[in-house]
Amino acid sequence: MMSKRTKTILQVLDQYDLNGQIVSVAPYGQGHINDTYLVTVSRFGKEEPAYVIQRINKKVFSNVELLMQNITRVSAHIRKKIKLANDPRWEALTLVLSKQGSAFSFDDNGDYWRIYLFVKNSRTYNSPEKDGLLYESGLAYGKFSEMLNDFPAQELYETIPKFHDTEARMLQLYEALHEDRMHRKQKILSEIDFAIKHENDASYFNMMREQGALPIRVTHNDTKLNNVLFDVRTDKAKCVIDLDTVMPGLLAFDYGDAVRFGANTVAEDEKDLEKCHINLHRFKEYTVGFLVCNSKTITQNEIDTLPMGAKIMTLESGIRFLTDYLNGDVYFKTKYPDHNLDRARNQFALVADMEINWDKMRKIVVDAAKDAKNGVRAYWGNF
Ligand code: ADP
Ligand code: GN1
Ligand code: MG
């Protein structure tokens, strides 16, 4: 029997002129916010993945129309840049418009949906399971930043205000603690202590912003490894996806969030904290890739802030997971009752390990920036 969700999706798909007969619709990916499904179709007797359909989380994104305007503009800009450079390696995300010509549509419950073309021969990785993947994702996010260097960042709508304002995230944690809705505070006293001890770090980027020391750029803000599509045949990165949080921001956010996710020796929700370390090899891979691609546009001040970006994005994620735990797991999707707490503990353990390895991290960044500026073209393994 067809589930209620599948029925809804088929009704939504009916609002589009699709190419081919729908064969199946199945949950896809590992995202924590939206609901994603892969649509397989049959064309000329051949079955192939053709579309990705997503229900947009309207609790998280309050103005979907403006959000979709951002995505439309940013992907058009990237497409233009790829065409100008005549570079077949990169692809832009392609939105499918509804029969009405809209970038999104509604179901009967008033939920918002959108459809992308499935990028052919692509896949994602949820962990950097082999050498080169993190280097490739560094190239992709570095290239993303470079391609959007001339896009007017201030014209973008802030889909989630203060998204990477770690100081504001700290205040949200204090608010959640004060309310202690689920009576969970007693269980997390040492995590609260860790957060409080890092208050100065949480204010670092606001301080730098006030000094005007860093350019405001178009940033992706959610640079997890699984937001890059890889070519299934070559394992080269080909497309940056998940553009919901593309907003004005600091380059260190895009560098740092990718490091916290990809250069962790374990997944972000691993419970065994003994296993949770900064993987300096993977850290170097990402750093080299990121800097190779945007070496022409990055400033010295930005380079100097990259290690702090890694530490603060990790701290901020820990704070966000902990806040959501206190609030009763209302923001991130969770698979079991203490999932957010495990994630928070993991992120704080990673911050602590970064502090131990701080000098090594800084040296890797300094060396990689020097090589990139001198045009030393770095390749990784077979890449
Ligand atoms: P979320 O916001 O929930 O993370 P994403 O936009 O990242 O949603 O999509 C979830 C997953 O779906 C991705 O990790 C990727 O595997 C896959 N995906 C999304 N868009 C595409 C696309 N256009 N082509 C191929 N795969 C895609
Ligand atoms: C969410 O949607 P997804 O899974 O790519 C979150 C990120 C977090 C991440 C933690 C809009 O990303 O900010 O870093 O989970 N996205 C939003 O895994 O809050
Ligand atoms: Mg994603």
Short mmCIF file of C-alpha atoms and ligand atoms in Angstrom, two decimals:
data_model
loop_
_atom_site.label_atom_id
_atom_site.label_comp_id
_atom_site.label_asym_id
_atom_site.label_seq_id
_atom_site.Cartn_x
_atom_site.Cartn_y
_atom_site.Cartn_z
CA MET A 1 0.00 0.00 0.00
CA MET A 2 1.19 3.49 -0.81
CA SER A 3 2.16 5.60 2.22
CA LYS A 4 0.56 8.97 2.89
CA ARG A 5 3.90 10.67 2.23
CA THR A 6 4.34 8.95 -1.15
CA LYS A 7 0.81 10.01 -2.12
CA THR A 8 1.64 13.60 -1.19
CA ILE A 9 4.86 13.51 -3.19
CA LEU A 10 3.09 12.14 -6.25
CA GLN A 11 0.56 14.96 -5.98
CA VAL A 12 3.38 17.47 -5.80
CA LEU A 13 5.20 15.88 -8.73
CA ASP A 14 2.01 16.27 -10.72
CA GLN A 15 2.56 20.02 -10.59
CA TYR A 16 5.67 19.61 -12.78
CA ASP A 17 6.31 18.58 -16.37
CA LEU A 18 8.66 15.69 -15.76
CA ASN A 19 10.66 13.92 -18.40
CA GLY A 20 9.88 10.19 -18.11
CA GLN A 21 7.56 7.84 -16.22
CA ILE A 22 7.96 7.81 -12.44
CA VAL A 23 9.22 4.41 -11.31
CA SER A 24 9.93 5.07 -7.63
CA VAL A 25 10.23 7.74 -4.95
CA ALA A 26 12.53 6.89 -2.04
CA PRO A 27 14.01 8.73 0.97
CA TYR A 28 17.50 9.95 0.14
CA GLY A 29 20.53 11.46 1.92
CA GLN A 30 21.38 12.16 5.54
CA GLY A 31 20.21 15.75 6.02
CA HIS A 32 19.11 16.90 9.48
CA ILE A 33 16.67 19.60 8.34
CA ASN A 34 14.73 18.95 5.12
CA ASP A 35 13.10 15.75 3.85
CA THR A 36 14.76 14.56 0.65
CA TYR A 37 13.57 11.92 -1.84
CA LEU A 38 15.08 10.49 -4.97
CA VAL A 39 12.78 10.17 -7.95
CA THR A 40 13.69 7.43 -10.40
CA VAL A 41 12.06 7.55 -13.82
CA SER A 42 11.92 5.37 -16.87
CA ARG A 43 12.96 6.96 -20.17
CA PHE A 44 13.07 5.01 -23.40
CA GLY A 45 12.86 1.79 -21.38
CA LYS A 46 15.80 2.72 -19.15
CA GLU A 47 15.45 3.42 -15.44
CA GLU A 48 17.55 6.23 -14.00
CA PRO A 49 17.65 8.63 -11.03
CA ALA A 50 16.31 11.86 -12.47
CA TYR A 51 15.08 14.24 -9.78
CA VAL A 52 15.58 15.12 -6.15
CA ILE A 53 12.45 16.38 -4.44
CA GLN A 54 12.59 18.09 -1.06
CA ARG A 55 10.09 19.19 1.50
CA ILE A 56 11.50 22.41 2.89
CA ASN A 57 11.46 22.67 6.67
CA LYS A 58 9.17 25.63 7.25
CA LYS A 59 9.86 25.74 10.99
CA VAL A 60 13.50 26.45 10.17
CA PHE A 61 13.03 28.63 7.09
CA SER A 62 10.42 31.30 7.67
CA ASN A 63 10.35 32.88 4.21
CA VAL A 64 10.64 30.18 1.57
CA GLU A 65 9.97 32.56 -1.30
CA LEU A 66 13.02 34.68 -0.50
CA LEU A 67 15.07 31.57 0.28
CA MET A 68 14.29 30.21 -3.18
CA GLN A 69 15.16 33.57 -4.73
CA ASN A 70 18.62 33.29 -3.16
CA ILE A 71 19.10 29.79 -4.56
CA THR A 72 17.87 30.81 -8.02
CA ARG A 73 20.24 33.79 -8.18
CA VAL A 74 23.27 32.05 -6.74
CA SER A 75 22.98 28.97 -8.94
CA ALA A 76 22.47 31.18 -12.04
CA HIS A 77 25.64 33.09 -11.15
CA ILE A 78 27.61 29.88 -10.72
CA ARG A 79 26.25 28.49 -13.99
CA LYS A 80 27.36 31.66 -15.80
CA LYS A 81 30.85 31.45 -14.29
CA ILE A 82 31.27 27.80 -15.26
CA LYS A 83 30.19 28.60 -18.80
CA LEU A 84 32.55 31.57 -19.07
CA ALA A 85 35.47 29.48 -17.83
CA ASN A 86 34.42 26.68 -20.16
CA ASP A 87 35.29 24.30 -17.36
CA PRO A 88 33.55 20.93 -17.74
CA ARG A 89 34.62 19.81 -14.26
CA TRP A 90 32.07 21.84 -12.28
CA GLU A 91 28.28 21.82 -12.41
CA ALA A 92 25.62 24.15 -11.06
CA LEU A 93 22.55 22.95 -9.21
CA THR A 94 19.48 23.11 -11.50
CA LEU A 95 16.05 23.87 -10.10
CA VAL A 96 13.06 22.46 -11.96
CA LEU A 97 10.25 25.01 -12.27
CA SER A 98 6.64 23.98 -11.76
CA LYS A 99 4.09 24.13 -14.60
CA GLN A 100 3.22 27.54 -13.13
CA GLY A 101 6.83 28.65 -13.52
CA SER A 102 7.55 28.71 -9.81
CA ALA A 103 10.74 27.56 -8.01
CA PHE A 104 8.61 25.88 -5.32
CA SER A 105 5.17 24.38 -4.88
CA PHE A 106 2.76 23.41 -2.09
CA ASP A 107 1.08 20.25 -0.95
CA ASP A 108 -2.39 20.04 0.62
CA ASN A 109 -0.94 20.58 4.11
CA GLY A 110 0.58 23.89 3.08
CA ASP A 111 4.12 22.46 3.09
CA TYR A 112 6.66 23.76 0.59
CA TRP A 113 8.43 21.53 -1.92
CA ARG A 114 11.10 22.00 -4.58
CA ILE A 115 12.72 19.82 -7.22
CA TYR A 116 16.28 19.69 -8.54
CA LEU A 117 17.61 17.78 -11.50
CA PHE A 118 19.57 14.83 -10.16
CA VAL A 119 23.18 15.57 -11.08
CA LYS A 120 24.11 12.69 -13.39
CA ASN A 121 26.72 10.17 -12.26
CA SER A 122 26.98 11.80 -8.87
CA ARG A 123 27.13 10.56 -5.30
CA THR A 124 27.86 11.91 -1.84
CA TYR A 125 30.09 10.64 0.96
CA ASN A 126 29.07 10.88 4.60
CA SER A 127 32.65 10.44 5.77
CA PRO A 128 36.02 10.96 4.08
CA GLU A 129 36.60 7.24 3.82
CA LYS A 130 39.56 7.52 1.46
CA ASP A 131 42.37 9.92 0.71
CA GLY A 132 41.52 12.76 -1.59
CA LEU A 133 37.82 13.22 -0.83
CA LEU A 134 38.34 16.01 1.65
CA TYR A 135 40.89 17.64 -0.63
CA GLU A 136 38.27 17.54 -3.39
CA SER A 137 35.59 19.02 -1.14
CA GLY A 138 38.09 21.78 -0.25
CA LEU A 139 38.48 22.50 -3.94
CA ALA A 140 34.71 22.60 -4.36
CA TYR A 141 34.02 25.03 -1.50
CA GLY A 142 37.07 27.13 -2.39
CA LYS A 143 35.84 27.31 -5.98
CA PHE A 144 32.32 28.13 -4.76
CA SER A 145 33.70 31.10 -2.87
CA GLU A 146 35.82 32.23 -5.78
CA MET A 147 32.95 32.01 -8.27
CA LEU A 148 30.75 34.10 -6.00
CA ASN A 149 33.45 36.66 -5.23
CA ASP A 150 31.76 39.25 -7.48
CA PHE A 151 28.18 38.48 -6.36
CA PRO A 152 26.68 41.29 -4.24
CA ALA A 153 26.49 39.50 -0.88
CA GLN A 154 24.34 42.21 0.74
CA GLU A 155 21.54 41.47 -1.77
CA LEU A 156 21.05 37.99 -0.35
CA TYR A 157 18.22 37.38 2.07
CA GLU A 158 19.35 36.09 5.47
CA THR A 159 17.51 32.77 5.53
CA ILE A 160 18.43 32.20 9.18
CA PRO A 161 19.45 35.44 10.89
CA LYS A 162 22.62 35.24 13.01
CA PHE A 163 23.21 31.72 11.73
CA HIS A 164 26.93 31.70 12.50
CA ASP A 165 26.85 34.34 15.23
CA THR A 166 28.39 32.12 17.89
CA GLU A 167 27.87 34.77 20.57
CA ALA A 168 24.14 34.76 19.81
CA ARG A 169 24.17 30.95 19.84
CA MET A 170 25.66 31.13 23.33
CA LEU A 171 22.80 33.39 24.43
CA GLN A 172 20.30 30.90 22.99
CA LEU A 173 21.97 28.23 25.10
CA TYR A 174 21.62 30.39 28.23
CA GLU A 175 17.96 30.99 27.43
CA ALA A 176 17.34 27.27 26.99
CA LEU A 177 19.15 26.62 30.27
CA HIS A 178 17.03 29.19 32.04
CA GLU A 179 13.83 27.59 30.75
CA ASP A 180 15.08 24.02 31.12
CA ARG A 181 11.85 22.84 29.51
CA MET A 182 12.69 19.14 29.62
CA HIS A 183 14.42 19.14 33.02
CA ARG A 184 17.67 18.05 31.41
CA LYS A 185 19.99 20.66 32.91
CA GLN A 186 21.33 18.49 35.74
CA LYS A 187 22.56 15.96 33.22
CA ILE A 188 24.80 18.38 31.34
CA LEU A 189 26.63 20.39 34.00
CA SER A 190 30.10 19.63 32.63
CA GLU A 191 29.04 20.54 29.06
CA ILE A 192 27.64 23.84 30.33
CA ASP A 193 30.91 24.47 32.09
CA PHE A 194 32.81 23.78 28.85
CA ALA A 195 30.64 26.24 26.93
CA ILE A 196 31.04 28.96 29.57
CA LYS A 197 34.82 28.55 29.55
CA HIS A 198 34.73 29.25 25.80
CA GLU A 199 32.69 32.46 25.95
CA ASN A 200 35.60 34.51 24.62
CA ASP A 201 35.97 32.25 21.61
CA ALA A 202 32.25 32.59 20.95
CA SER A 203 32.66 36.38 20.64
CA TYR A 204 35.80 36.27 18.49
CA PHE A 205 34.25 36.72 15.03
CA ASN A 206 31.89 39.49 16.18
CA MET A 207 34.92 41.32 17.50
CA MET A 208 36.77 40.86 14.19
CA ARG A 209 33.66 42.02 12.32
CA GLU A 210 33.40 45.17 14.42
CA GLN A 211 37.04 45.96 13.62
CA GLY A 212 36.16 45.66 9.92
CA ALA A 213 39.10 43.30 9.55
CA LEU A 214 37.34 40.71 7.40
CA PRO A 215 35.43 40.98 4.11
CA ILE A 216 31.80 39.94 4.08
CA ARG A 217 31.41 37.37 1.34
CA VAL A 218 28.78 35.08 -0.09
CA THR A 219 29.26 31.98 2.02
CA HIS A 220 27.60 28.58 1.96
CA ASN A 221 27.55 28.14 5.73
CA ASP A 222 26.85 24.39 5.77
CA THR A 223 29.99 22.96 4.19
CA LYS A 224 29.64 19.34 5.22
CA LEU A 225 31.28 16.72 3.06
CA ASN A 226 27.84 15.42 2.07
CA ASN A 227 26.91 18.77 0.57
CA VAL A 228 29.36 18.16 -2.26
CA LEU A 229 28.51 15.85 -5.13
CA PHE A 230 31.32 13.63 -6.42
CA ASP A 231 31.66 12.04 -9.82
CA VAL A 232 30.93 8.32 -9.33
CA ARG A 233 33.59 7.36 -11.85
CA THR A 234 36.50 9.59 -10.80
CA ASP A 235 35.68 10.66 -7.22
CA LYS A 236 36.33 14.25 -8.23
CA ALA A 237 34.07 16.89 -6.73
CA LYS A 238 31.66 18.33 -9.27
CA CYS A 239 28.90 20.32 -7.58
CA VAL A 240 28.15 22.13 -4.33
CA ILE A 241 24.56 21.55 -3.18
CA ASP A 242 22.31 22.42 -0.21
CA LEU A 243 22.19 26.15 -0.83
CA ASP A 244 19.57 26.95 1.85
CA THR A 245 22.04 28.77 4.05
CA VAL A 246 23.90 30.73 1.37
CA MET A 247 24.09 34.15 2.96
CA PRO A 248 26.52 36.96 3.64
CA GLY A 249 29.24 35.60 5.93
CA LEU A 250 32.92 35.12 6.66
CA LEU A 251 35.18 32.79 4.74
CA ALA A 252 36.27 31.17 7.99
CA PHE A 253 32.72 29.83 8.43
CA ASP A 254 32.94 27.77 5.23
CA TYR A 255 36.43 26.61 6.01
CA GLY A 256 35.63 25.81 9.63
CA ASP A 257 32.36 23.96 9.23
CA ALA A 258 33.90 21.60 6.69
CA VAL A 259 36.82 20.89 9.03
CA ARG A 260 34.58 20.16 12.01
CA PHE A 261 32.63 17.62 9.98
CA GLY A 262 35.28 16.09 7.72
CA ALA A 263 38.49 16.27 9.76
CA ASN A 264 36.96 14.59 12.80
CA THR A 265 38.36 11.07 13.19
CA VAL A 266 34.77 9.91 13.80
CA ALA A 267 31.22 10.88 12.83
CA GLU A 268 29.75 13.95 14.55
CA ASP A 269 27.52 11.73 16.70
CA GLU A 270 30.10 9.11 17.80
CA LYS A 271 29.54 8.43 21.51
CA ASP A 272 33.01 7.08 22.30
CA LEU A 273 34.86 10.31 22.92
CA GLU A 274 38.21 8.53 23.23
CA LYS A 275 37.99 8.07 19.47
CA CYS A 276 37.21 11.70 18.73
CA HIS A 277 40.25 13.66 17.48
CA ILE A 278 41.25 16.16 14.86
CA ASN A 279 42.66 14.15 11.96
CA LEU A 280 45.58 16.32 10.88
CA HIS A 281 46.02 14.45 7.64
CA ARG A 282 42.42 15.14 6.62
CA PHE A 283 42.75 18.68 7.98
CA LYS A 284 45.68 19.28 5.66
CA GLU A 285 43.80 17.82 2.71
CA TYR A 286 40.88 20.17 3.16
CA THR A 287 43.10 23.17 3.83
CA VAL A 288 45.22 22.62 0.73
CA GLY A 289 42.17 22.11 -1.50
CA PHE A 290 40.32 25.14 -0.12
CA LEU A 291 43.31 27.44 -0.50
CA VAL A 292 44.32 26.24 -3.97
CA CYS A 293 40.96 27.32 -5.36
CA ASN A 294 40.55 30.72 -3.77
CA SER A 295 44.18 31.83 -3.45
CA LYS A 296 43.53 34.83 -5.71
CA THR A 297 40.69 36.23 -3.61
CA ILE A 298 41.52 35.33 -0.01
CA THR A 299 43.09 38.08 2.16
CA GLN A 300 45.90 37.63 4.69
CA ASN A 301 43.50 38.48 7.54
CA GLU A 302 41.19 35.74 6.33
CA ILE A 303 44.02 33.21 6.21
CA ASP A 304 44.99 34.15 9.76
CA THR A 305 41.45 33.42 11.00
CA LEU A 306 41.05 29.97 9.41
CA PRO A 307 42.19 27.89 12.41
CA MET A 308 39.82 29.89 14.63
CA GLY A 309 37.09 29.22 12.07
CA ALA A 310 37.61 25.49 12.54
CA LYS A 311 37.54 25.70 16.31
CA ILE A 312 34.63 28.12 16.56
CA MET A 313 32.39 26.33 14.05
CA THR A 314 32.94 23.14 16.07
CA LEU A 315 32.22 24.93 19.34
CA GLU A 316 29.12 26.52 17.81
CA SER A 317 27.77 23.18 16.61
CA GLY A 318 28.24 21.78 20.10
CA ILE A 319 26.36 24.73 21.54
CA ARG A 320 23.55 24.32 19.00
CA PHE A 321 23.18 20.58 19.63
CA LEU A 322 23.17 21.19 23.38
CA THR A 323 20.58 23.94 23.08
CA ASP A 324 18.36 21.69 21.01
CA TYR A 325 18.78 18.93 23.58
CA LEU A 326 17.58 21.31 26.30
CA ASN A 327 14.69 22.49 24.14
CA GLY A 328 13.45 18.93 23.58
CA ASP A 329 15.03 18.14 20.16
CA VAL A 330 12.85 20.45 18.14
CA TYR A 331 15.37 21.58 15.50
CA PHE A 332 17.72 18.78 14.36
CA LYS A 333 16.33 15.39 13.35
CA THR A 334 17.29 12.84 15.99
CA LYS A 335 17.30 9.04 15.96
CA TYR A 336 17.19 8.39 19.74
CA PRO A 337 16.52 10.42 22.92
CA ASP A 338 20.09 11.56 23.72
CA HIS A 339 21.22 11.97 20.13
CA ASN A 340 21.71 15.73 20.38
CA LEU A 341 23.58 15.35 23.66
CA ASP A 342 25.95 12.81 22.10
CA ARG A 343 26.53 15.17 19.20
CA ALA A 344 27.25 18.08 21.56
CA ARG A 345 29.71 16.03 23.63
CA ASN A 346 31.44 14.90 20.47
CA GLN A 347 31.83 18.45 19.17
CA PHE A 348 33.19 19.70 22.49
CA ALA A 349 35.69 16.81 22.58
CA LEU A 350 36.83 17.83 19.12
CA VAL A 351 37.29 21.45 20.26
CA ALA A 352 39.43 20.22 23.17
CA ASP A 353 41.56 18.12 20.83
CA MET A 354 42.00 21.06 18.44
CA GLU A 355 43.31 23.08 21.36
CA ILE A 356 45.92 20.39 22.02
CA ASN A 357 46.93 20.40 18.34
CA TRP A 358 46.62 24.14 17.84
CA ASP A 359 50.21 24.88 16.76
CA LYS A 360 50.17 22.04 14.25
CA MET A 361 46.89 23.24 12.77
CA ARG A 362 48.22 26.77 12.42
CA LYS A 363 51.39 25.58 10.71
CA ILE A 364 49.41 23.52 8.21
CA VAL A 365 47.34 26.60 7.31
CA VAL A 366 50.39 28.88 7.02
CA ASP A 367 52.27 26.40 4.82
CA ALA A 368 49.28 25.65 2.60
CA ALA A 369 48.56 29.37 2.11
CA LYS A 370 52.18 30.02 1.16
CA ASP A 371 52.16 27.18 -1.38
CA ALA A 372 48.85 28.30 -2.84
CA LYS A 373 50.01 31.91 -3.22
CA ASN A 374 53.22 30.70 -4.88
CA GLY A 375 51.16 28.71 -7.33
CA VAL A 376 52.31 25.33 -6.06
CA ARG A 377 49.59 23.20 -7.58
CA ALA A 378 48.78 20.52 -5.06
CA TYR A 379 47.29 17.21 -5.99
CA TRP A 380 46.28 14.47 -3.65
CA GLY A 381 46.93 10.79 -4.19
CA ASN A 382 45.50 9.90 -7.55
CA PHE A 383 43.68 13.19 -7.93
P1 ADP B 1 19.60 18.57 3.52
O1 ADP B 1 19.37 20.03 3.66
O2 ADP B 1 18.53 17.79 4.15
O3 ADP B 1 20.98 18.16 3.92
P2 ADP B 1 20.48 18.29 0.74
O4 ADP B 1 20.08 19.37 -0.22
O5 ADP B 1 21.88 18.29 1.21
O6 ADP B 1 19.43 18.27 1.96
O7 ADP B 1 20.15 16.89 0.06
C1 ADP B 1 20.26 15.67 0.75
C2 ADP B 1 21.06 14.67 -0.08
O8 ADP B 1 20.42 14.47 -1.35
C3 ADP B 1 22.48 15.12 -0.44
O9 ADP B 1 23.41 14.83 0.57
C4 ADP B 1 22.74 14.38 -1.72
O10 ADP B 1 23.12 13.04 -1.45
C5 ADP B 1 21.38 14.32 -2.39
N1 ADP B 1 21.16 15.38 -3.40
C6 ADP B 1 20.60 16.59 -3.16
N2 ADP B 1 20.50 17.30 -4.31
C7 ADP B 1 21.01 16.52 -5.28
C8 ADP B 1 21.15 16.67 -6.71
N3 ADP B 1 20.74 17.77 -7.33
N4 ADP B 1 21.70 15.64 -7.42
C9 ADP B 1 22.10 14.50 -6.79
N5 ADP B 1 21.96 14.29 -5.44
C10 ADP B 1 21.43 15.28 -4.70
C1 GN1 B 2 22.25 20.75 9.47
O1 GN1 B 2 20.77 20.15 6.73
P1 GN1 B 2 22.11 19.60 7.05
O2 GN1 B 2 22.07 18.24 7.61
O3 GN1 B 2 23.05 19.73 5.82
C2 GN1 B 2 22.35 22.22 9.86
C3 GN1 B 2 23.82 22.63 9.90
C4 GN1 B 2 24.55 21.77 10.92
C5 GN1 B 2 24.38 20.31 10.52
C6 GN1 B 2 25.00 19.41 11.55
C7 GN1 B 2 20.05 24.74 8.23
O4 GN1 B 2 22.76 20.57 8.16
O5 GN1 B 2 23.92 23.99 10.29
O6 GN1 B 2 25.91 22.11 10.97
O7 GN1 B 2 22.99 19.96 10.39
N1 GN1 B 2 21.62 23.02 8.87
C8 GN1 B 2 20.80 24.02 9.29
O8 GN1 B 2 25.19 18.15 10.98
O9 GN1 B 2 20.65 24.32 10.48
MG MG B 3 22.79 18.55 3.12
#
